[in-house]
XYZ file of C-alpha atoms in Angstrom:
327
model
C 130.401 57.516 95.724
C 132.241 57.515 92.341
C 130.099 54.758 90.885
C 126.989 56.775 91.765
C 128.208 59.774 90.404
C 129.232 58.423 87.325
C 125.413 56.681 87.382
C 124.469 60.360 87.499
C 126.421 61.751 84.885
C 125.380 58.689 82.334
C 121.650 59.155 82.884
C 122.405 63.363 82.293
C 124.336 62.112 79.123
C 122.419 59.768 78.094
C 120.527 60.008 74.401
C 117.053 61.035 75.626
C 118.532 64.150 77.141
C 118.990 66.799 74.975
C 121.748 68.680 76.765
C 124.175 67.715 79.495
C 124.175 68.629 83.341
C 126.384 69.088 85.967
C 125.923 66.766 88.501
C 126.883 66.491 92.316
C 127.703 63.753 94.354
C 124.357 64.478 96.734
C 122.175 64.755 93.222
C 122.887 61.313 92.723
C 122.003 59.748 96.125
C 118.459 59.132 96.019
C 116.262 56.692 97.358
C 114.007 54.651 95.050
C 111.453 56.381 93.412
C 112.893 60.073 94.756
C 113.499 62.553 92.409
C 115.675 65.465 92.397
C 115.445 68.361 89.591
C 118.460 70.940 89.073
C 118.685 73.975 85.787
C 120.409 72.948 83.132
C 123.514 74.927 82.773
C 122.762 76.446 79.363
C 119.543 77.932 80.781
C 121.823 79.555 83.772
C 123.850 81.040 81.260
C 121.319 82.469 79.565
C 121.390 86.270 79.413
C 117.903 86.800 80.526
C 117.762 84.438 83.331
C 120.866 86.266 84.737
C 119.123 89.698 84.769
C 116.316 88.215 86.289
C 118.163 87.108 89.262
C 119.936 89.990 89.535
C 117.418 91.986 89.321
C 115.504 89.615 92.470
C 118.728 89.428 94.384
C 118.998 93.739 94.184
C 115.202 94.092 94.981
C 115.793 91.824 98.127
C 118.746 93.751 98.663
C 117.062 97.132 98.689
C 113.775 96.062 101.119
C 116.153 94.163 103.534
C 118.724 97.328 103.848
C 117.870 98.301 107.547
C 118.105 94.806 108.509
C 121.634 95.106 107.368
C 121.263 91.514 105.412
C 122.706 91.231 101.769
C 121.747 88.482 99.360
C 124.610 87.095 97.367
C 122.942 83.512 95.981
C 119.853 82.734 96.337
C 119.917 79.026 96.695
C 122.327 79.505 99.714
C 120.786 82.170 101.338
C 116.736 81.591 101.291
C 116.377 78.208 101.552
C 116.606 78.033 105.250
C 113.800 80.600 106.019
C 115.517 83.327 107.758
C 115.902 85.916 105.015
C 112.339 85.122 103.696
C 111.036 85.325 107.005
C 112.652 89.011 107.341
C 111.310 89.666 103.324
C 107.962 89.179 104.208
C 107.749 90.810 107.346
C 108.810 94.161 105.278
C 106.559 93.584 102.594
C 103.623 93.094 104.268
C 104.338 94.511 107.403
C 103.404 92.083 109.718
C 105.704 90.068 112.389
C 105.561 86.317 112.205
C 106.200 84.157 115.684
C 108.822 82.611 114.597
C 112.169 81.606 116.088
C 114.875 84.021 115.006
C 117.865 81.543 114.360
C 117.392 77.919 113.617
C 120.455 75.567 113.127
C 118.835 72.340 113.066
C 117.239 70.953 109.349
C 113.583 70.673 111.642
C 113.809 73.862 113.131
C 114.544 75.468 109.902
C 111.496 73.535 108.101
C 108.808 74.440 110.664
C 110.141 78.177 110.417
C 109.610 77.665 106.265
C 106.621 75.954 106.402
C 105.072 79.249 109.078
C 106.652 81.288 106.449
C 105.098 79.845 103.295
C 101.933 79.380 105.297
C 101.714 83.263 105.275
C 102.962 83.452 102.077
C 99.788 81.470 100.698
C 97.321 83.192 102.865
C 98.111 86.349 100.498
C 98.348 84.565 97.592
C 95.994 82.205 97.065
C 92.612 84.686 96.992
C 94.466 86.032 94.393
C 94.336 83.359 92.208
C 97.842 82.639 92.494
C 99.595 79.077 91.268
C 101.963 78.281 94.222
C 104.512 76.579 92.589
C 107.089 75.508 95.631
C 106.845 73.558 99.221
C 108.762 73.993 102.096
C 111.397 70.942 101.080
C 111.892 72.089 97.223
C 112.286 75.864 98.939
C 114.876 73.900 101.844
C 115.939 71.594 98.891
C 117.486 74.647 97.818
C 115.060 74.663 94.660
C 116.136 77.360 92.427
C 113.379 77.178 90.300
C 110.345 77.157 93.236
C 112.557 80.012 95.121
C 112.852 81.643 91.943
C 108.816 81.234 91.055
C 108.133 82.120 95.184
C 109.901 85.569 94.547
C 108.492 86.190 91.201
C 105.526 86.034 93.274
C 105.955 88.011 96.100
C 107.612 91.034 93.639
C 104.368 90.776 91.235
C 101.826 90.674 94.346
C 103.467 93.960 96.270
C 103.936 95.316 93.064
C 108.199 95.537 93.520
C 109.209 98.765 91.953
C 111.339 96.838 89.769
C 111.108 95.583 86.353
C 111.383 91.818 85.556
C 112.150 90.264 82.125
C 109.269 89.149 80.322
C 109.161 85.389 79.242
C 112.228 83.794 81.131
C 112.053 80.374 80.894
C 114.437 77.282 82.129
C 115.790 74.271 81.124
C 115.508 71.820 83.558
C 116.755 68.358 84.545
C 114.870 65.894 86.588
C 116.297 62.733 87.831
C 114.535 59.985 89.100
C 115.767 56.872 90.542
C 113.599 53.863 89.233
C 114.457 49.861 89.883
C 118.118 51.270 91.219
C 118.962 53.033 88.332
C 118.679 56.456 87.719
C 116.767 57.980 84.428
C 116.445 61.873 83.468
C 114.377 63.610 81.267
C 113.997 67.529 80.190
C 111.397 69.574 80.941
C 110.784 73.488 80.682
C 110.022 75.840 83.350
C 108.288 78.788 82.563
C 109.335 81.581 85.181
C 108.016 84.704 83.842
C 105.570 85.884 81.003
C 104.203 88.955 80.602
C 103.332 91.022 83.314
C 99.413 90.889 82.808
C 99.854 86.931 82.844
C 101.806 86.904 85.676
C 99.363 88.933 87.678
C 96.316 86.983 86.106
C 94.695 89.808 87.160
C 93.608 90.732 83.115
C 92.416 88.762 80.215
C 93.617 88.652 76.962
C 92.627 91.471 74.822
C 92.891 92.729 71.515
C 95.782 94.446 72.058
C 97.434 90.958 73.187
C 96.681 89.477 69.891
C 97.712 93.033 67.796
C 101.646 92.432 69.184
C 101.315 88.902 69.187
C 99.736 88.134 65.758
C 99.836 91.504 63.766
C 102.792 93.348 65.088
C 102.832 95.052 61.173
C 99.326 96.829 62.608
C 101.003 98.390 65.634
C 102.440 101.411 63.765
C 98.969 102.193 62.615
C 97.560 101.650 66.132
C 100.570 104.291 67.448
C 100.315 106.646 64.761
C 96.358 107.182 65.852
C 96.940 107.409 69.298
C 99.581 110.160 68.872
C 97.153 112.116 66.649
C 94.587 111.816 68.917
C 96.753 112.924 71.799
C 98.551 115.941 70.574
C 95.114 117.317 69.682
C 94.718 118.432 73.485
C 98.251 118.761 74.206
C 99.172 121.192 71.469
C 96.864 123.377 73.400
C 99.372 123.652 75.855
C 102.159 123.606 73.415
C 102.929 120.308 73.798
C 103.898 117.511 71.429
C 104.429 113.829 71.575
C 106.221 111.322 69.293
C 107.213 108.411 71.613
C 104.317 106.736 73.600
C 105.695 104.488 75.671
C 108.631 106.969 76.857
C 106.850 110.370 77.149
C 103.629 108.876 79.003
C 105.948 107.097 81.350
C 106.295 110.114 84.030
C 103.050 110.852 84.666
C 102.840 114.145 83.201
C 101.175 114.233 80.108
C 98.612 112.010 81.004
C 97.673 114.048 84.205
C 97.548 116.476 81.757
C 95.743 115.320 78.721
C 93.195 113.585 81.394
C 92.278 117.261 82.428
C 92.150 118.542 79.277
C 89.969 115.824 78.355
C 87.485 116.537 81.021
C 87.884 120.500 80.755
C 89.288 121.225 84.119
C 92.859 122.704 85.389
C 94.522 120.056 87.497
C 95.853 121.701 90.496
C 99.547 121.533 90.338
C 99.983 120.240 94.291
C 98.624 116.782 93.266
C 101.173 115.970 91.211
C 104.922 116.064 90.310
C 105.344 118.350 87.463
C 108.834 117.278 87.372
C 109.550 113.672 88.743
C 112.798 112.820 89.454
C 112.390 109.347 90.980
C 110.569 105.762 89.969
C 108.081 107.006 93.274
C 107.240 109.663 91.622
C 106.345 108.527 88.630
C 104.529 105.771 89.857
C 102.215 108.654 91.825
C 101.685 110.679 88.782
C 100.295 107.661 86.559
C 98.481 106.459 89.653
C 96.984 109.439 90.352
C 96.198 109.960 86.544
C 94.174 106.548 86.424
C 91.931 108.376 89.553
C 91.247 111.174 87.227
C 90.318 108.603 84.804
C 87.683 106.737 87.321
C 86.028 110.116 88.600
C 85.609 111.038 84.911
C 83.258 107.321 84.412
C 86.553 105.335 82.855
C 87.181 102.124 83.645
C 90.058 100.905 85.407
C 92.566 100.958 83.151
C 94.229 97.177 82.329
C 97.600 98.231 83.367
C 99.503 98.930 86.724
C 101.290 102.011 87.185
C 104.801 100.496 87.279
C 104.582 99.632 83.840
C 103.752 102.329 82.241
C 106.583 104.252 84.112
C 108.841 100.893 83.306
C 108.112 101.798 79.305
C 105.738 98.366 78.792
C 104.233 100.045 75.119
C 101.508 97.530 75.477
C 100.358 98.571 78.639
C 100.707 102.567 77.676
C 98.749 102.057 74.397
C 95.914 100.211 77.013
C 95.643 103.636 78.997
C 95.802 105.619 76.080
C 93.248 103.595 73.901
C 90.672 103.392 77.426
C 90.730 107.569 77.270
C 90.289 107.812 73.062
C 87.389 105.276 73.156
C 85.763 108.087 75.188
C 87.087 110.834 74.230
C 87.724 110.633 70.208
C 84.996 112.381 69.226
C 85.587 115.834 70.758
C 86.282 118.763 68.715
């Protein structure tokens, strides 16, 4: 066992891997031509990576409350089915025959592969990539359970907000002619929220933050002027986008200016005081937008109330097109 591990740790080491890796004894038993693929400990460490599985592990946390289960590591409490089992059920509200408990490694497999099985049927119309199996997912995996719940969170719109562009170091090891080689390759775990989704194509306002962020100001400034035009009617002002759009209220508001009507006050919150709420306020702003011949806007609701500037100035920019040359 201590030769093998010490196999491991040279091939980790060794000059065509950039970094080093902590290896266990079971990482370093593999048959020939297996493979076995772990995160580099620098990307674990990495501030953003962290808040993204925080912010997973709370989200789980929060659906799964009346089931009384509480996620501590992911790894060690997914990877046998049970908890994903009871996190899909919730999310889609559906009841999967399943066995409840499973100690054996074949009971728990069959239970993951009905799981994933589901999983994919709502997925893949979608367009999704599925980017896990049932043994990387038992393998404990952290990167397919990771890309799995990015997923799930993205497809029943979570209200939760993940960290854009998260990406992973990570170490495979292969065992070829008895020895064992590794290389490094990187895993790409979120990117933007439109990406993730591939529900939108790239725009223009994709290439103003990506290749002329010194533009954006100008793009704001207009916006805002065009904006407080019809608001100052009501005696309102804005000077942040992204934070005073992100209840609901203004652009309920500025929609029915826009379209010369009074917007009944029992359709919306006038003062939100919860992500919900928010959420139905911008939602039911983008149905004011449809009835008044917009199109749908290329943004969700969640992030505009999550503060996502790029997909505010979308929604704002869809009602000036139409609207800029009112007096």
């Amino acid at each position: 066992m201590s030769d093998l591990q010490e196999e491991g740790r040279h091939a980790i080491n060794s000059p065509m891997s950039p970094a080093s890796a902590d290896i266990h004894p079971e990482d370093t038993l593999l048959e020939e031509n297996e493979e076995r693929t772990m995160i580099d400990p620098t990307s674990k460490d990495d501030p953003k990576f962290k808040e993204l599985v925080k912010v997973l592990i709370d989200w789980i946390n929060d659906v799964l409350v009346e089931e009384r289960i509480i996620v501590k590591q992911l790894e060690e409490d997914l990877y046998d089915g049970q908890v994903l089992q009871k996190l899909l059920e919730k999310l889609a509200g559906c009841k999967l025959n399943v066995a409840e408990v499973t100690q054996s490694e074949i009971g728990q497999k069959q239970k993951l592969q009905t799981v994933l099985e589901a999983v994919h049927g709502l997925l893949r119309p979608h367009g999704w990539a599925l980017q896990w199996t049932v043994d990387s997912i038992h393998g404990k995996n952290l990167v397919a359970i990771l890309h799995l719940l990015v997923s799930l969170a993205m497809h029943f719109r979570a209200p939760i907000r993940l960290p854009e562009h998260v990406s992973v170091q990570v170490v495979v090891v292969r065992k070829r002619e008895g020895l064992l080689h590794s290389s490094h390759v990187t895993e790409e775990l979120t990117t933007t929220t439109e990406m993730m989704m591939g529900r939108f194509e790239r725009d223009a306002f994709d290439t103003l933050f990506d290749h002329a962020p010194d533009k954006l100001s100008v793009v704001k400034k207009s916006l805002i002027t065009f904006v407080n035009k019809h608001l100052n009617k009501l005696n309102l002002e804005v000077t942040e986008l992204e934070t005073q759009f992100a209840d609901g209220v203004y652009l309920v508001l500025l929609t029915g200016l826009l379209e010369d009507y009074f917007v009944p006050l029992h359709n919306f919150y006038l003062t939100p005081d919860s992500f919900d709420q928010k959420v139905h306020n911008v939602a039911f702003a983008f149905e004011l937008m449809l009835d008044g011949g917009l199109k749908t806007p290329k943004a969700r609701p969640e992030d505009v109330v999550n503060l996502d500037l790029k997909s505010t100035l979308r929604v704002l920019y869809n009602l000036f097109t139409k609207y800029k040359d009112l007096e």
